Coordinates of C-alpha atoms in Angstrom, one line a residue:
X2 CA 9.4 27.1 18.8
X3 CA 9.4 24.4 16.0
X4 CA 9.1 20.7 16.7
X5 CA 11.8 18.5 15.4
X6 CA 12.3 14.9 15.1
X7 CA 15.4 14.3 17.2
X8 CA 17.7 11.1 17.4
X9 CA 16.0 10.2 20.7
X10 CA 12.8 10.0 18.9
X11 CA 13.8 7.9 16.3
X12 CA 15.7 5.4 18.8
X13 CA 12.3 5.3 20.6
X14 CA 10.6 4.1 17.4
X15 CA 13.2 1.5 17.1
X16 CA 12.8 0.4 20.9
X17 CA 8.8 0.2 20.4
X18 CA 9.3 -2.2 17.5
X19 CA 11.7 -4.2 19.4
X20 CA 9.2 -4.5 22.3
X21 CA 6.6 -5.6 20.0
X22 CA 8.7 -7.9 17.9
X23 CA 9.7 -9.5 21.2
X24 CA 6.3 -10.2 22.5
X25 CA 5.3 -11.3 19.2
X26 CA 8.3 -13.9 19.0
X27 CA 8.0 -14.8 22.5
X28 CA 4.3 -15.9 21.8
X29 CA 5.3 -17.8 18.7
X30 CA 8.0 -19.7 20.1
X31 CA 5.8 -20.5 23.3
X32 CA 2.8 -21.8 20.8
X33 CA 5.1 -23.6 18.9
X34 CA 7.1 -25.1 21.8
X35 CA 3.9 -26.2 23.5
X36 CA 2.7 -27.7 20.4
X37 CA 5.9 -29.7 19.8
X38 CA 6.3 -30.7 23.4
X39 CA 2.7 -32.0 23.7
X40 CA 3.0 -33.9 20.3
X41 CA 6.5 -35.4 21.5
X42 CA 5.0 -36.2 24.8
X43 CA 1.8 -37.8 23.5
X44 CA 3.7 -39.7 20.9
X45 CA 6.0 -41.1 23.6
X46 CA 3.2 -41.7 25.9
X47 CA 1.3 -43.7 23.1
X48 CA 4.4 -45.9 22.4
X49 CA 4.8 -46.5 26.0
X50 CA 1.3 -47.6 26.3
X51 CA 1.5 -49.7 23.4
X52 CA 4.6 -51.5 24.5
X53 CA 3.1 -51.9 27.9
X54 CA -0.3 -53.6 26.3
X55 CA 2.0 -55.9 24.2
X56 CA 3.8 -57.0 27.2
X57 CA 0.6 -57.7 29.0
X58 CA -0.8 -59.3 26.1
X59 CA 2.1 -61.8 26.1
X60 CA 1.8 -62.4 29.6
X61 CA -1.7 -63.4 29.1
X62 CA -0.9 -65.6 26.5
X63 CA 1.8 -67.4 28.5
X64 CA -0.8 -67.7 31.4
X65 CA -3.3 -69.4 29.0
X66 CA -0.6 -71.7 27.9
X67 CA 0.7 -72.8 31.3
X68 CA -2.8 -73.2 32.7
X69 CA -3.4 -76.3 30.7
X70 CA -5.8 -78.7 32.3
X71 CA -5.4 -77.5 35.9
X72 CA -8.8 -76.6 37.3
X73 CA -7.4 -74.1 39.6
X74 CA -5.2 -71.0 39.6
X75 CA -2.6 -69.8 40.2
X76 CA -0.6 -72.9 40.5
X77 CA 3.2 -73.0 41.0
X78 CA 4.0 -72.5 37.1
X79 CA 1.9 -69.6 36.8
X80 CA 2.9 -67.9 40.0
X81 CA 6.8 -68.2 38.9
X82 CA 5.7 -66.9 35.5
X83 CA 4.2 -63.9 37.0
X84 CA 7.2 -63.4 39.2
X85 CA 9.5 -63.5 36.6
X86 CA 7.5 -61.0 34.5
X87 CA 7.5 -58.7 37.5
X88 CA 11.2 -59.2 37.7
X89 CA 11.9 -58.5 33.9
X90 CA 9.4 -55.8 33.1
X91 CA 9.7 -54.2 36.5
X92 CA 6.1 -54.5 36.5
X93 CA 4.0 -55.1 39.6
X94 CA 1.2 -57.7 38.4
X95 CA -2.2 -58.3 40.0
X96 CA -4.4 -61.4 39.0
X97 CA -8.2 -61.2 40.0
X98 CA -11.0 -63.8 39.4
X99 CA -14.3 -63.3 38.0
X100 CA -15.6 -61.5 40.9
X101 CA -12.8 -59.1 41.0
X102 CA -11.0 -60.6 44.0
X103 CA -7.4 -60.5 44.3
X104 CA -5.8 -63.8 43.8
X105 CA -2.1 -62.7 43.2
X106 CA -0.4 -61.7 44.8
X107 CA -2.7 -62.4 47.8
X108 CA -1.2 -60.5 50.8
X109 CA -3.7 -60.3 53.8
X110 CA -4.8 -56.6 54.4
X111 CA -2.8 -55.3 51.2
X112 CA -5.0 -56.5 48.6
X113 CA -6.3 -54.2 45.8
X114 CA -9.6 -55.2 44.6
X115 CA -10.5 -54.6 40.9
X116 CA -13.0 -51.7 41.0
X117 CA -16.5 -52.8 39.7
X118 CA -16.5 -49.6 37.4
X119 CA -13.3 -51.0 35.5
X120 CA -14.9 -54.4 35.0
X121 CA -17.4 -53.4 32.1
X122 CA -15.0 -51.3 30.3
X123 CA -12.9 -54.5 29.9
X124 CA -15.4 -56.4 28.0
X125 CA -14.6 -54.2 24.9
X126 CA -11.4 -52.4 25.5
X127 CA -8.1 -52.5 27.4
X128 CA -8.2 -50.3 30.5
X129 CA -5.2 -48.0 30.3
X130 CA -4.8 -45.2 33.1
X131 CA -2.0 -43.4 34.8
X132 CA -2.3 -43.2 38.8
X133 CA -5.1 -45.9 39.2
X134 CA -3.2 -47.9 41.9
X135 CA -1.1 -45.0 43.0
X136 CA -1.0 -44.1 46.7
X137 CA 1.6 -41.3 46.2
X138 CA 0.8 -38.4 43.8
X139 CA 4.4 -37.8 43.2
X140 CA 4.9 -40.9 42.1
X141 CA 2.6 -41.8 39.2
X142 CA 1.9 -45.1 37.8
X143 CA 0.8 -46.4 34.6
X144 CA -1.7 -49.2 34.9
X145 CA -3.1 -51.6 32.2
X146 CA -5.8 -54.0 32.9
X147 CA -7.2 -56.8 30.6
X148 CA -9.9 -59.3 30.7
X149 CA -9.2 -62.9 29.5
X150 CA -10.9 -66.5 29.7
X151 CA -9.6 -69.9 30.7
X152 CA -11.2 -73.1 29.9
X153 CA -11.6 -75.4 32.7
X154 CA -11.5 -79.1 33.0
X155 CA -15.1 -79.2 33.0
X156 CA -15.5 -77.4 29.4
X157 CA -16.3 -74.1 31.0
X158 CA -14.5 -70.8 30.3
X159 CA -13.6 -69.1 33.6
X160 CA -13.3 -65.4 33.6
X161 CA -10.0 -63.8 35.1
X162 CA -8.6 -60.2 34.8
X163 CA -4.9 -59.3 34.8
X164 CA -3.8 -55.7 35.7
X165 CA 0.1 -54.7 35.5
X166 CA 1.3 -51.5 36.9
X167 CA 4.5 -49.6 35.8
X168 CA 6.0 -46.6 37.3
X169 CA 5.4 -43.7 35.2
X170 CA 8.3 -41.3 36.2
X171 CA 9.9 -41.8 33.2
X172 CA 7.0 -40.1 31.3
X173 CA 7.1 -37.3 33.9
X174 CA 11.0 -37.1 33.6
X175 CA 10.7 -37.1 29.7
X176 CA 8.0 -34.2 29.8
X177 CA 10.4 -32.3 32.3
X178 CA 13.4 -32.8 30.0
X179 CA 11.3 -31.3 27.0
X180 CA 9.8 -28.4 28.9
X181 CA 13.5 -27.6 30.3
X182 CA 14.7 -27.8 26.8
X183 CA 11.8 -25.6 25.4
X184 CA 12.7 -22.6 28.3
X185 CA 16.2 -22.9 27.4
X186 CA 15.5 -22.8 23.5
X187 CA 13.1 -19.8 24.2
X188 CA 15.8 -17.7 26.1
X189 CA 18.7 -18.5 23.7
X190 CA 16.3 -17.6 20.8
X191 CA 15.2 -14.5 22.5
X192 CA 18.6 -13.3 23.3
X193 CA 19.7 -14.1 19.6
X194 CA 16.9 -12.3 18.3
X195 CA 17.4 -9.3 20.6
X196 CA 21.1 -9.0 19.5
X197 CA 20.3 -9.4 15.6
X198 CA 17.3 -6.7 16.2
X199 CA 19.7 -4.7 17.8
X200 CA 22.3 -4.6 14.9
X201 CA 19.4 -4.0 12.5
X202 CA 17.8 -1.2 14.4
X203 CA 20.9 0.7 14.6
X204 CA 21.4 0.3 10.9
X205 CA 17.6 1.3 10.5
X206 CA 18.3 4.3 13.2
X207 CA 21.0 5.4 10.8
X208 CA 18.7 5.5 7.8
X209 CA 15.8 7.1 9.6
X210 CA 18.2 9.8 10.6
X211 CA 19.3 10.2 7.0
X212 CA 15.6 10.5 6.0
X213 CA 14.7 12.8 8.8
X214 CA 17.6 15.3 7.9
X215 CA 16.2 15.3 4.4
X216 CA 12.7 15.9 5.7
X217 CA 13.7 18.4 7.9
X218 CA 14.9 20.5 4.9
X219 CA 11.8 20.0 3.1
X220 CA 9.9 21.2 6.3
X221 CA 12.2 24.5 6.1
X222 CA 11.2 24.8 2.3
X223 CA 14.4 23.5 1.0
X224 CA 13.5 20.8 -1.5
X225 CA 16.8 20.5 -3.4
X226 CA 17.9 17.4 -1.1
X227 CA 17.5 14.0 -2.1
X228 CA 17.1 10.9 -0.1
X229 CA 20.0 8.4 -1.3
X230 CA 19.1 4.9 -0.2
X231 CA 20.9 1.6 -2.0
X232 CA 18.4 -0.5 -4.3
X233 CA 18.5 -3.5 -2.4
X234 CA 17.6 -1.7 0.9
X235 CA 14.0 -2.3 2.2
X236 CA 13.4 1.6 2.4
X237 CA 14.3 2.0 -1.2
X238 CA 10.7 2.4 -2.3
X239 CA 9.8 5.0 0.4
X240 CA 12.9 7.1 -0.5
X241 CA 11.9 6.9 -4.2
X242 CA 8.6 8.3 -3.3
X243 CA 10.0 10.7 -1.0
X244 CA 12.2 12.0 -3.9
X245 CA 9.2 12.2 -6.4
X246 CA 7.3 14.1 -3.9
X247 CA 10.2 16.6 -3.3
X248 CA 10.5 17.1 -7.3
X249 CA 7.0 17.7 -7.5
X250 CA 6.8 20.0 -4.7
X251 CA 10.2 21.9 -6.0
X252 CA 8.4 22.2 -9.4
X253 CA 5.3 23.8 -8.0
X254 CA 7.3 25.8 -5.9
X255 CA 9.2 27.3 -8.8
X256 CA 5.9 27.4 -10.8
X257 CA 4.1 29.4 -7.8
X258 CA 7.1 32.0 -7.5
X259 CA 7.2 32.6 -11.1
X260 CA 3.6 33.0 -11.3
X261 CA 3.6 35.4 -8.5
X262 CA 6.7 37.3 -10.0
X263 CA 4.6 37.5 -13.3
X264 CA 1.4 38.7 -11.9
X265 CA 3.2 41.3 -10.0
X266 CA 5.0 42.5 -13.1
X267 CA 1.8 42.3 -14.9
X268 CA -0.1 44.4 -12.4
X269 CA 2.7 46.6 -11.5
X270 CA 3.1 47.9 -15.1
X271 CA -0.4 49.4 -15.7
X272 CA -0.7 50.4 -12.2
X273 CA 2.4 52.5 -12.5
X274 CA 1.1 53.8 -15.7
X275 CA -2.2 54.9 -14.1
X276 CA -0.7 56.5 -11.2
X277 CA 1.7 58.5 -13.0
X278 CA -0.9 60.0 -15.4
X279 CA -3.6 60.4 -13.1
X280 CA -1.1 62.4 -10.8
X281 CA 0.0 64.5 -13.8
X282 CA -3.5 65.2 -14.5
X283 CA -4.4 66.4 -10.7
X284 CA -1.4 68.2 -10.3
X285 CA -1.3 70.0 -13.5
X286 CA 1.9 68.6 -14.8
X287 CA -0.1 67.4 -18.1
X288 CA -1.7 70.3 -19.6
X289 CA -5.6 70.4 -20.1
X290 CA -5.4 70.2 -24.1
X291 CA -3.8 66.8 -23.2
X292 CA -6.1 65.3 -20.7
X293 CA -8.3 63.4 -23.2
X294 CA -5.5 61.7 -24.7
X295 CA -3.9 60.5 -21.5
X296 CA -7.4 59.6 -20.1
X297 CA -7.6 57.3 -23.0
X298 CA -4.5 55.8 -22.0
X299 CA -5.6 55.3 -18.5
X300 CA -8.8 53.6 -19.8
X301 CA -6.8 51.1 -21.7
X302 CA -4.5 50.4 -19.1
X303 CA -7.7 49.8 -17.0
X304 CA -9.0 47.6 -19.8
X305 CA -6.0 45.7 -19.5
X306 CA -6.2 45.1 -15.8
X307 CA -9.8 44.0 -16.4
X308 CA -8.6 41.5 -18.9
X309 CA -5.9 40.1 -16.8
X310 CA -8.0 39.8 -13.4
X311 CA -10.8 38.1 -15.7
X312 CA -8.0 35.8 -17.1
X313 CA -6.7 34.9 -13.6
X314 CA -10.1 34.3 -12.4
X315 CA -10.7 31.9 -15.6
X316 CA -7.7 30.1 -14.8
X317 CA -8.6 29.5 -11.0
X318 CA -11.9 28.1 -11.8
X319 CA -10.3 25.8 -14.6
X320 CA -7.7 24.4 -11.9
X321 CA -10.4 24.1 -9.3
X322 CA -13.0 22.4 -11.5
X323 CA -15.6 25.1 -11.0
X324 CA -15.9 25.8 -14.9
X325 CA -19.1 24.2 -16.4
X326 CA -19.8 23.7 -20.1
X327 CA -22.9 24.8 -21.6
X328 CA -23.3 22.7 -24.4
X329 CA -25.2 23.3 -27.6
X330 CA -24.9 22.5 -31.2
X331 CA -23.2 25.4 -33.7
X332 CA -21.4 25.4 -36.8
X333 CA -17.6 26.1 -36.4
X334 CA -17.1 27.5 -39.7
X335 CA -19.6 30.2 -38.9
X336 CA -17.7 30.9 -35.5
X337 CA -14.5 31.1 -37.2
X338 CA -15.7 33.8 -39.8
X339 CA -17.3 35.8 -37.0
X340 CA -13.8 35.9 -35.1
X341 CA -11.7 36.6 -38.3
X342 CA -13.6 39.5 -39.0
X343 CA -13.2 41.2 -35.8
X344 CA -9.5 41.5 -37.0
X345 CA -10.4 42.4 -40.4
X346 CA -8.6 46.1 -40.1
X347 CA -5.3 44.7 -38.8
X348 CA -5.5 41.9 -41.6
X349 CA -6.0 44.6 -44.5
X350 CA -3.4 46.8 -43.0
X351 CA -0.7 43.7 -43.3
X352 CA -2.0 42.7 -46.6
X353 CA -2.8 39.1 -45.5
X354 CA -4.5 36.5 -47.4
X355 CA -7.0 34.4 -45.6
X356 CA -7.5 30.8 -46.7
X357 CA -9.8 28.0 -45.9
X358 CA -12.7 29.4 -44.5
X359 CA -15.1 28.7 -47.5
X360 CA -15.1 25.0 -46.6
X361 CA -14.9 25.1 -42.7
X362 CA -18.5 24.2 -42.1
X363 CA -19.0 21.5 -39.4
X364 CA -21.6 20.9 -36.9
X365 CA -20.1 20.5 -33.2
X366 CA -21.8 20.0 -29.6
X367 CA -19.5 22.0 -27.4
X368 CA -19.6 25.4 -25.5
X369 CA -19.7 28.0 -28.0
X370 CA -18.5 30.8 -25.8
X371 CA -15.5 29.0 -24.3
X372 CA -14.4 27.7 -27.9
X373 CA -14.9 31.5 -29.2
X374 CA -12.2 32.3 -26.5
X375 CA -9.9 29.7 -27.9
X376 CA -10.5 30.9 -31.6
X377 CA -9.9 34.5 -30.6
X378 CA -6.7 33.8 -28.9
X379 CA -5.5 31.5 -32.1
X380 CA -6.4 34.1 -34.6
X381 CA -5.2 36.8 -32.5
X382 CA -1.7 35.3 -32.4
X383 CA -1.7 34.4 -36.1
X384 CA -2.5 37.9 -37.2
X385 CA 0.0 39.2 -34.7
X386 CA 2.9 37.2 -36.0
X387 CA 2.1 36.6 -39.5
X388 CA 4.5 38.1 -41.7
X389 CA 3.4 41.3 -44.3
X390 CA 1.7 39.7 -47.4
X391 CA 1.6 36.5 -45.6
X392 CA -1.2 33.6 -45.3
X393 CA -3.6 32.7 -42.5
X394 CA -5.2 29.5 -43.2
X395 CA -7.8 27.4 -41.8
X396 CA -8.6 23.7 -42.0
X397 CA -12.0 22.3 -40.4
X398 CA -12.8 18.7 -41.1
X399 CA -13.6 15.5 -39.2
X400 CA -12.1 11.9 -39.1
X401 CA -14.2 9.1 -37.3
X402 CA -15.8 10.8 -34.1
X403 CA -12.9 13.6 -34.0
X404 CA -13.0 17.0 -35.3
X405 CA -9.9 18.7 -36.4
X406 CA -9.6 22.6 -36.7
X407 CA -6.2 23.9 -37.8
X408 CA -5.1 27.6 -37.6
X409 CA -1.9 28.3 -39.4
X410 CA 0.3 31.3 -40.4
X411 CA 3.3 32.1 -42.1
X412 CA 6.0 34.1 -40.6
X413 CA 9.2 33.7 -38.3
X414 CA 7.7 30.3 -36.7
X415 CA 8.9 28.9 -33.2
X416 CA 12.3 27.4 -31.9
X417 CA 12.0 23.9 -30.4
X418 CA 12.7 25.4 -26.9
X419 CA 9.7 28.0 -27.6
X420 CA 7.5 25.1 -28.7
X421 CA 7.7 23.3 -25.3
X422 CA 6.8 26.6 -23.3
X423 CA 4.2 28.4 -25.5
X424 CA 1.3 27.0 -23.3
X425 CA 2.9 27.9 -20.0
X426 CA 1.4 30.7 -18.0
X427 CA 2.9 34.2 -18.7
X428 CA 5.2 32.8 -21.5
X429 CA 6.0 35.1 -24.1
X430 CA 8.3 34.6 -27.0
X431 CA 10.9 36.9 -27.7
X432 CA 9.2 37.7 -30.9
X433 CA 6.2 38.5 -28.7
X434 CA 7.8 40.6 -26.5
X435 CA 9.1 42.9 -29.1
X436 CA 5.7 42.9 -31.3
X437 CA 3.0 43.0 -28.5
X438 CA 3.4 45.2 -25.2
X439 CA -0.3 44.3 -24.2
X440 CA -0.3 40.7 -24.3
X441 CA -0.3 39.0 -20.9
X442 CA 0.8 35.5 -21.7
X443 CA -2.3 33.8 -20.5
X444 CA -4.2 33.0 -23.6
X445 CA -2.9 29.9 -24.9
X446 CA -2.8 28.5 -21.5
X447 CA -6.5 29.5 -20.8
X448 CA -7.2 27.9 -24.5
X449 CA -5.5 24.4 -23.5
X450 CA -7.5 24.2 -20.3
X451 CA -10.8 25.0 -22.4
X452 CA -9.9 22.2 -25.1
X453 CA -9.0 19.6 -22.2
X454 CA -12.4 20.8 -20.5
X455 CA -14.1 19.4 -23.8
X456 CA -11.8 16.1 -23.5
X457 CA -9.7 17.4 -26.7
X458 CA -6.1 18.0 -27.4
X459 CA -4.5 21.1 -28.7
X460 CA -1.0 20.7 -30.5
X461 CA 1.3 23.4 -31.9
X462 CA 3.7 22.6 -34.9
X463 CA 6.3 25.3 -36.4
X464 CA 9.1 25.5 -38.7
X465 CA 11.4 28.4 -38.0
X466 CA 11.3 31.2 -40.8
X467 CA 8.1 29.4 -42.4
X468 CA 5.1 28.5 -40.5
X469 CA 3.2 28.2 -36.8
X470 CA 0.2 25.9 -37.0
X471 CA -2.1 25.1 -33.8
X472 CA -4.4 22.2 -34.2
X473 CA -7.4 21.6 -31.9
X474 CA -8.9 18.0 -31.7
X475 CA -12.4 17.6 -30.2
X476 CA -14.6 14.7 -29.8
X477 CA -17.8 14.8 -31.8
X478 CA -20.7 14.0 -29.4
X479 CA -24.1 13.7 -29.9

């Protein structure tokens, strides 16, 4: 049973992306929210601490101003000042002497002496701490302690310490509100994202369903279907790639079918001939005096089969990249003359004039055996299609680092449609089909592959009713 991608499978894909996106979004919002909350709380706390320190500094300045020339502290004026500050700022104020003993507010059994560990810190800085004086963990307090000096009537400086305590509940409540707002924002963002994503996922599901339907047709061997996706859609590049792949596969499939059909036809004809004549000889249908005649026909057909098989093997080697060049230096002109002489009888029978061979000498570093196949095929075609009393001409020359070899014959020429197909495998022109019953339609295809293997080019030019010309362009090496 064939496995097919169902709508349920596509929905699972979207849900998987949804879960992954939710996790990533949650982590992103959480991280961003924590950074923002921490930053905001830190800014708020620093502002509160700065205000707290400013008020304590102002209170010390008032104490220094009210101290005057008194030699003791606290006096009634300073005590009133501290009480007023406590009421105005909602602080608890503690005043300590140089030994750290509490002198305001002095309540027996309720004193809060200044810790010895704090005093060294106050020499160079202000002590700011949460919970230093707090007896209740659920009610944190913010404490600010500062060191200051007062000049006595004796001209000496007396050391004092001021500690002010403020409730820190507003900081906690502020942080709590921010945390709650963060949670609410995360929940709302997730809900909005899920809604938008589900809408987008539904649209994406429909697009994937269309893609899947087309791909299923491809899997069944039907490549005519195409993906239709709007250009502004995010899947448009993928759709274009899929369409190009389908066109390529469809073209290859057509080529493969034509190739198989052509091979089957080319094999069937000689095999039918061989089988028919062999059976005729064996069953006595063909009289003994004609055995030699039909045996020669059988031999010719076997030769044709051998040629077809060898040509197919060569094509396979070229396409698999297994054909290796055996380079050597040789004269192109001498190879052309040698090849033309193989068709001397047919050239004479058609009274054809050959031109240009006398000035065709050119040294070339290439595979002589493979180029012989190319020359043989081009000259064979020229002899086959040249008109009676016509001309076959050659032109060999070089320009810069390129050798140009031209084989041209007068005659019927090729149509524009035929010019685009002459190098296709098994292609035969209408004229070829009527004039040549033994050709396979593989020669020009092999010739082009040989030229390409030499990093060259082969082009065809023709004017109907006048001429056909093949020109080979090969790089000159060595």
